Amino acid sequence: MAAPEVKDVTLAADRPRELLAEKHAAYIAQWQGSSQSYEHVMSEYLCMSGLYWCLTAVDTLDQRDRRLQQGPIVDFVHSCFHTAAGGFGAAPQHDPHLLYTLSAVQILVSYDALRAEEREGVVRYVRGLQLADGSFQGDQWGEVDTRFSFCALATLALLNALPAVRVDAAAEYVLSCMNFDGGFGCGPGSETHAGQIYCCVGALALARKLYRVDADLLAFYLCERQLRSGGFNGRPEKLPDVCYSWWVLSALAVLGRLHWIDAPQLREFVLACQDAETGGFADRPGDMVDPFHTLFGITALALLGEPGLKPVHPIFCMPEDIIRRVVRDPVPLPQRPLPLARPLPAQERQRKQDD
């Protein structure tokens, strides 16, 4: 009986093979000042996250101050703060949520623009969302997900306020979501997923409980996500997607197993997802680009050591220079040479040119 065909993509011979940094910076910059467009109105619920994606992408390209206008960005974020509740919404007059609160804090600390009342309110808001079992609900409506555990701890870590919540209880809840394959799902008994692994590994690292994880077993599951195209999927029998380049790589970096994957082949896949005309990254080669995949394509390349990109922190998905400035007690991370920090041998470069 023939083995089932593995879902994957084929990289075109004329694919981009180098990082188109200037095109990506211009692509992101064009999203400024489009608040009256149909696309903006219909995606208003993504505004705060979208700002974070765009800001971090351009900052990783080391073009933030040249491409983006700080004043309008910071003013927008301030306008989304809820004084009574303490958190941030996705846009003005939207309810606060942990997802957008983390994005707002990431933006404001990047610009050193967080106000004292916002800091106090966010700490109060996050504390109020922790439940008896240590988990966190995303907002007042009660949805619980390990994503929110990460958002809560990451937000407080950026504010140097982790003791405001029951950190040990938060870690125990995350550990209760661990599966037989070493991975994590969105809740106890849920299917393992690379995106949730990133959240749970990050949360446990921030809680100083990462030693409770079987690092080799989990890293093996993550490495199994790499397909022949070089890209990663999020779980078995799924197509590769650029965003998983970040979710998988960052978790492997925190676990100290970044060297377990085929870095040059992953780079080929990520670069193939660029649009050589408009700039930006898509989920897969030939698809439509968007800011979400553009951020995670750029930050994945940064984790690999792509020349010209700023180093990125694998837990916070922010440039490391910001984390060094903001976080007083950073999590110790394994130190290993970046997979692409050294030029490829001449024969390997020639082989790739002949593909």
mmCIF file with all atom_site columns, N, CA and C in Angstrom, residues 88-117:
data_model
loop_
_atom_site.group_PDB
_atom_site.id
_atom_site.type_symbol
_atom_site.label_atom_id
_atom_site.label_alt_id
_atom_site.label_comp_id
_atom_site.label_asym_id
_atom_site.label_entity_id
_atom_site.label_seq_id
_atom_site.pdbx_PDB_ins_code
_atom_site.Cartn_x
_atom_site.Cartn_y
_atom_site.Cartn_z
_atom_site.occupancy
_atom_site.B_iso_or_equiv
_atom_site.pdbx_formal_charge
_atom_site.auth_seq_id
_atom_site.auth_comp_id
_atom_site.auth_asym_id
_atom_site.auth_atom_id
_atom_site.pdbx_PDB_model_num
ATOM 1  N N  . PHE A 1 88  ? -7.028  47.490 27.239 1.00 0.00 ? 88  PHE A N  1
ATOM 2  C CA . PHE A 1 88  ? -7.105  48.146 25.940 1.00 0.00 ? 88  PHE A CA 1
ATOM 3  C C  . PHE A 1 88  ? -8.000  47.338 25.008 1.00 0.00 ? 88  PHE A C  1
ATOM 4  N N  . GLY A 1 89  ? -8.756  48.052 24.171 1.00 0.00 ? 89  GLY A N  1
ATOM 5  C CA . GLY A 1 89  ? -9.541  47.415 23.136 1.00 0.00 ? 89  GLY A CA 1
ATOM 6  C C  . GLY A 1 89  ? -8.811  47.424 21.820 1.00 0.00 ? 89  GLY A C  1
ATOM 7  N N  . ALA A 1 90  ? -9.411  46.778 20.820 1.00 0.00 ? 90  ALA A N  1
ATOM 8  C CA . ALA A 1 90  ? -8.793  46.710 19.497 1.00 0.00 ? 90  ALA A CA 1
ATOM 9  C C  . ALA A 1 90  ? -8.834  48.045 18.785 1.00 0.00 ? 90  ALA A C  1
ATOM 10 N N  . ALA A 1 91  ? -9.801  48.878 19.130 1.00 0.00 ? 91  ALA A N  1
ATOM 11 C CA . ALA A 1 91  ? -10.003 50.186 18.511 1.00 0.00 ? 91  ALA A CA 1
ATOM 12 C C  . ALA A 1 91  ? -10.815 51.020 19.493 1.00 0.00 ? 91  ALA A C  1
ATOM 13 N N  . PRO A 1 92  ? -10.920 52.327 19.295 1.00 0.00 ? 92  PRO A N  1
ATOM 14 C CA . PRO A 1 92  ? -11.750 53.139 20.184 1.00 0.00 ? 92  PRO A CA 1
ATOM 15 C C  . PRO A 1 92  ? -13.174 52.609 20.253 1.00 0.00 ? 92  PRO A C  1
ATOM 16 N N  . GLN A 1 93  ? -13.721 52.572 21.451 1.00 0.00 ? 93  GLN A N  1
ATOM 17 C CA . GLN A 1 93  ? -15.077 52.114 21.731 1.00 0.00 ? 93  GLN A CA 1
ATOM 18 C C  . GLN A 1 93  ? -15.255 50.610 21.575 1.00 0.00 ? 93  GLN A C  1
ATOM 19 N N  . HIS A 1 94  ? -14.162 49.863 21.479 1.00 0.00 ? 94  HIS A N  1
ATOM 20 C CA . HIS A 1 94  ? -14.219 48.401 21.510 1.00 0.00 ? 94  HIS A CA 1
ATOM 21 C C  . HIS A 1 94  ? -13.926 47.935 22.931 1.00 0.00 ? 94  HIS A C  1
ATOM 22 N N  . ASP A 1 95  ? -14.555 46.846 23.343 1.00 0.00 ? 95  ASP A N  1
ATOM 23 C CA . ASP A 1 95  ? -14.318 46.307 24.677 1.00 0.00 ? 95  ASP A CA 1
ATOM 24 C C  . ASP A 1 95  ? -12.857 45.911 24.854 1.00 0.00 ? 95  ASP A C  1
ATOM 25 N N  . PRO A 1 96  ? -12.328 46.020 26.058 1.00 0.00 ? 96  PRO A N  1
ATOM 26 C CA . PRO A 1 96  ? -10.942 45.597 26.291 1.00 0.00 ? 96  PRO A CA 1
ATOM 27 C C  . PRO A 1 96  ? -10.805 44.080 26.232 1.00 0.00 ? 96  PRO A C  1
ATOM 28 N N  . HIS A 1 97  ? -9.634  43.617 25.863 1.00 0.00 ? 97  HIS A N  1
ATOM 29 C CA . HIS A 1 97  ? -9.348  42.185 25.766 1.00 0.00 ? 97  HIS A CA 1
ATOM 30 C C  . HIS A 1 97  ? -7.854  41.994 25.998 1.00 0.00 ? 97  HIS A C  1
ATOM 31 N N  . LEU A 1 98  ? -7.496  40.825 26.546 1.00 0.00 ? 98  LEU A N  1
ATOM 32 C CA . LEU A 1 98  ? -6.086  40.548 26.819 1.00 0.00 ? 98  LEU A CA 1
ATOM 33 C C  . LEU A 1 98  ? -5.228  40.583 25.563 1.00 0.00 ? 98  LEU A C  1
ATOM 34 N N  . LEU A 1 99  ? -5.752  40.076 24.441 1.00 0.00 ? 99  LEU A N  1
ATOM 35 C CA . LEU A 1 99  ? -4.964  40.076 23.204 1.00 0.00 ? 99  LEU A CA 1
ATOM 36 C C  . LEU A 1 99  ? -4.539  41.479 22.825 1.00 0.00 ? 99  LEU A C  1
ATOM 37 N N  . TYR A 1 100 ? -5.495  42.404 22.871 1.00 0.00 ? 100 TYR A N  1
ATOM 38 C CA . TYR A 1 100 ? -5.195  43.774 22.438 1.00 0.00 ? 100 TYR A CA 1
ATOM 39 C C  . TYR A 1 100 ? -4.463  44.548 23.527 1.00 0.00 ? 100 TYR A C  1
ATOM 40 N N  . THR A 1 101 ? -4.650  44.134 24.769 1.00 0.00 ? 101 THR A N  1
ATOM 41 C CA . THR A 1 101 ? -3.910  44.780 25.853 1.00 0.00 ? 101 THR A CA 1
ATOM 42 C C  . THR A 1 101 ? -2.418  44.487 25.723 1.00 0.00 ? 101 THR A C  1
ATOM 43 N N  . LEU A 1 102 ? -2.076  43.233 25.413 1.00 0.00 ? 102 LEU A N  1
ATOM 44 C CA . LEU A 1 102 ? -0.663  42.913 25.197 1.00 0.00 ? 102 LEU A CA 1
ATOM 45 C C  . LEU A 1 102 ? -0.106  43.706 24.017 1.00 0.00 ? 102 LEU A C  1
ATOM 46 N N  . SER A 1 103 ? -0.832  43.741 22.897 1.00 0.00 ? 103 SER A N  1
ATOM 47 C CA . SER A 1 103 ? -0.349  44.496 21.737 1.00 0.00 ? 103 SER A CA 1
ATOM 48 C C  . SER A 1 103 ? -0.152  45.966 22.075 1.00 0.00 ? 103 SER A C  1
ATOM 49 N N  . ALA A 1 104 ? -1.087  46.542 22.822 1.00 0.00 ? 104 ALA A N  1
ATOM 50 C CA . ALA A 1 104 ? -0.985  47.951 23.194 1.00 0.00 ? 104 ALA A CA 1
ATOM 51 C C  . ALA A 1 104 ? 0.246   48.205 24.060 1.00 0.00 ? 104 ALA A C  1
ATOM 52 N N  . VAL A 1 105 ? 0.481   47.329 25.024 1.00 0.00 ? 105 VAL A N  1
ATOM 53 C CA . VAL A 1 105 ? 1.646   47.486 25.894 1.00 0.00 ? 105 VAL A CA 1
ATOM 54 C C  . VAL A 1 105 ? 2.928   47.326 25.088 1.00 0.00 ? 105 VAL A C  1
ATOM 55 N N  . GLN A 1 106 ? 2.963   46.366 24.169 1.00 0.00 ? 106 GLN A N  1
ATOM 56 C CA . GLN A 1 106 ? 4.148   46.188 23.325 1.00 0.00 ? 106 GLN A CA 1
ATOM 57 C C  . GLN A 1 106 ? 4.451   47.457 22.522 1.00 0.00 ? 106 GLN A C  1
ATOM 58 N N  . ILE A 1 107 ? 3.407   48.074 21.989 1.00 0.00 ? 107 ILE A N  1
ATOM 59 C CA . ILE A 1 107 ? 3.595   49.295 21.203 1.00 0.00 ? 107 ILE A CA 1
ATOM 60 C C  . ILE A 1 107 ? 4.086   50.432 22.090 1.00 0.00 ? 107 ILE A C  1
ATOM 61 N N  . LEU A 1 108 ? 3.432   50.632 23.222 1.00 0.00 ? 108 LEU A N  1
ATOM 62 C CA . LEU A 1 108 ? 3.756   51.776 24.075 1.00 0.00 ? 108 LEU A CA 1
ATOM 63 C C  . LEU A 1 108 ? 5.135   51.655 24.707 1.00 0.00 ? 108 LEU A C  1
ATOM 64 N N  . VAL A 1 109 ? 5.529   50.455 25.130 1.00 0.00 ? 109 VAL A N  1
ATOM 65 C CA . VAL A 1 109 ? 6.874   50.343 25.710 1.00 0.00 ? 109 VAL A CA 1
ATOM 66 C C  . VAL A 1 109 ? 7.936   50.464 24.628 1.00 0.00 ? 109 VAL A C  1
ATOM 67 N N  . SER A 1 110 ? 7.589   50.097 23.390 1.00 0.00 ? 110 SER A N  1
ATOM 68 C CA . SER A 1 110 ? 8.546   50.291 22.298 1.00 0.00 ? 110 SER A CA 1
ATOM 69 C C  . SER A 1 110 ? 8.885   51.758 22.129 1.00 0.00 ? 110 SER A C  1
ATOM 70 N N  . TYR A 1 111 ? 7.875   52.604 22.299 1.00 0.00 ? 111 TYR A N  1
ATOM 71 C CA . TYR A 1 111 ? 8.067   54.048 22.162 1.00 0.00 ? 111 TYR A CA 1
ATOM 72 C C  . TYR A 1 111 ? 8.309   54.746 23.507 1.00 0.00 ? 111 TYR A C  1
ATOM 73 N N  . ASP A 1 112 ? 8.390   53.958 24.588 1.00 0.00 ? 112 ASP A N  1
ATOM 74 C CA . ASP A 1 112 ? 8.551   54.542 25.932 1.00 0.00 ? 112 ASP A CA 1
ATOM 75 C C  . ASP A 1 112 ? 7.451   55.569 26.191 1.00 0.00 ? 112 ASP A C  1
ATOM 76 N N  . ALA A 1 113 ? 6.205   55.185 25.883 1.00 0.00 ? 113 ALA A N  1
ATOM 77 C CA . ALA A 1 113 ? 5.080   56.121 25.948 1.00 0.00 ? 113 ALA A CA 1
ATOM 78 C C  . ALA A 1 113 ? 3.948   55.634 26.840 1.00 0.00 ? 113 ALA A C  1
ATOM 79 N N  . LEU A 1 114 ? 4.192   54.633 27.671 1.00 0.00 ? 114 LEU A N  1
ATOM 80 C CA . LEU A 1 114 ? 3.147   54.121 28.557 1.00 0.00 ? 114 LEU A CA 1
ATOM 81 C C  . LEU A 1 114 ? 2.933   55.080 29.714 1.00 0.00 ? 114 LEU A C  1
ATOM 82 N N  . ARG A 1 115 ? 1.689   55.493 29.912 1.00 0.00 ? 115 ARG A N  1
ATOM 83 C CA . ARG A 1 115 ? 1.359   56.405 31.001 1.00 0.00 ? 115 ARG A CA 1
ATOM 84 C C  . ARG A 1 115 ? 1.195   55.647 32.312 1.00 0.00 ? 115 ARG A C  1
ATOM 85 N N  . ALA A 1 116 ? 1.410   56.347 33.431 1.00 0.00 ? 116 ALA A N  1
ATOM 86 C CA . ALA A 1 116 ? 1.336   55.713 34.744 1.00 0.00 ? 116 ALA A CA 1
ATOM 87 C C  . ALA A 1 116 ? -0.044  55.133 35.004 1.00 0.00 ? 116 ALA A C  1
ATOM 88 N N  . GLU A 1 117 ? -1.097  55.867 34.624 1.00 0.00 ? 117 GLU A N  1
ATOM 89 C CA . GLU A 1 117 ? -2.452  55.362 34.867 1.00 0.00 ? 117 GLU A CA 1
ATOM 90 C C  . GLU A 1 117 ? -2.761  54.153 33.993 1.00 0.00 ? 117 GLU A C  1
#
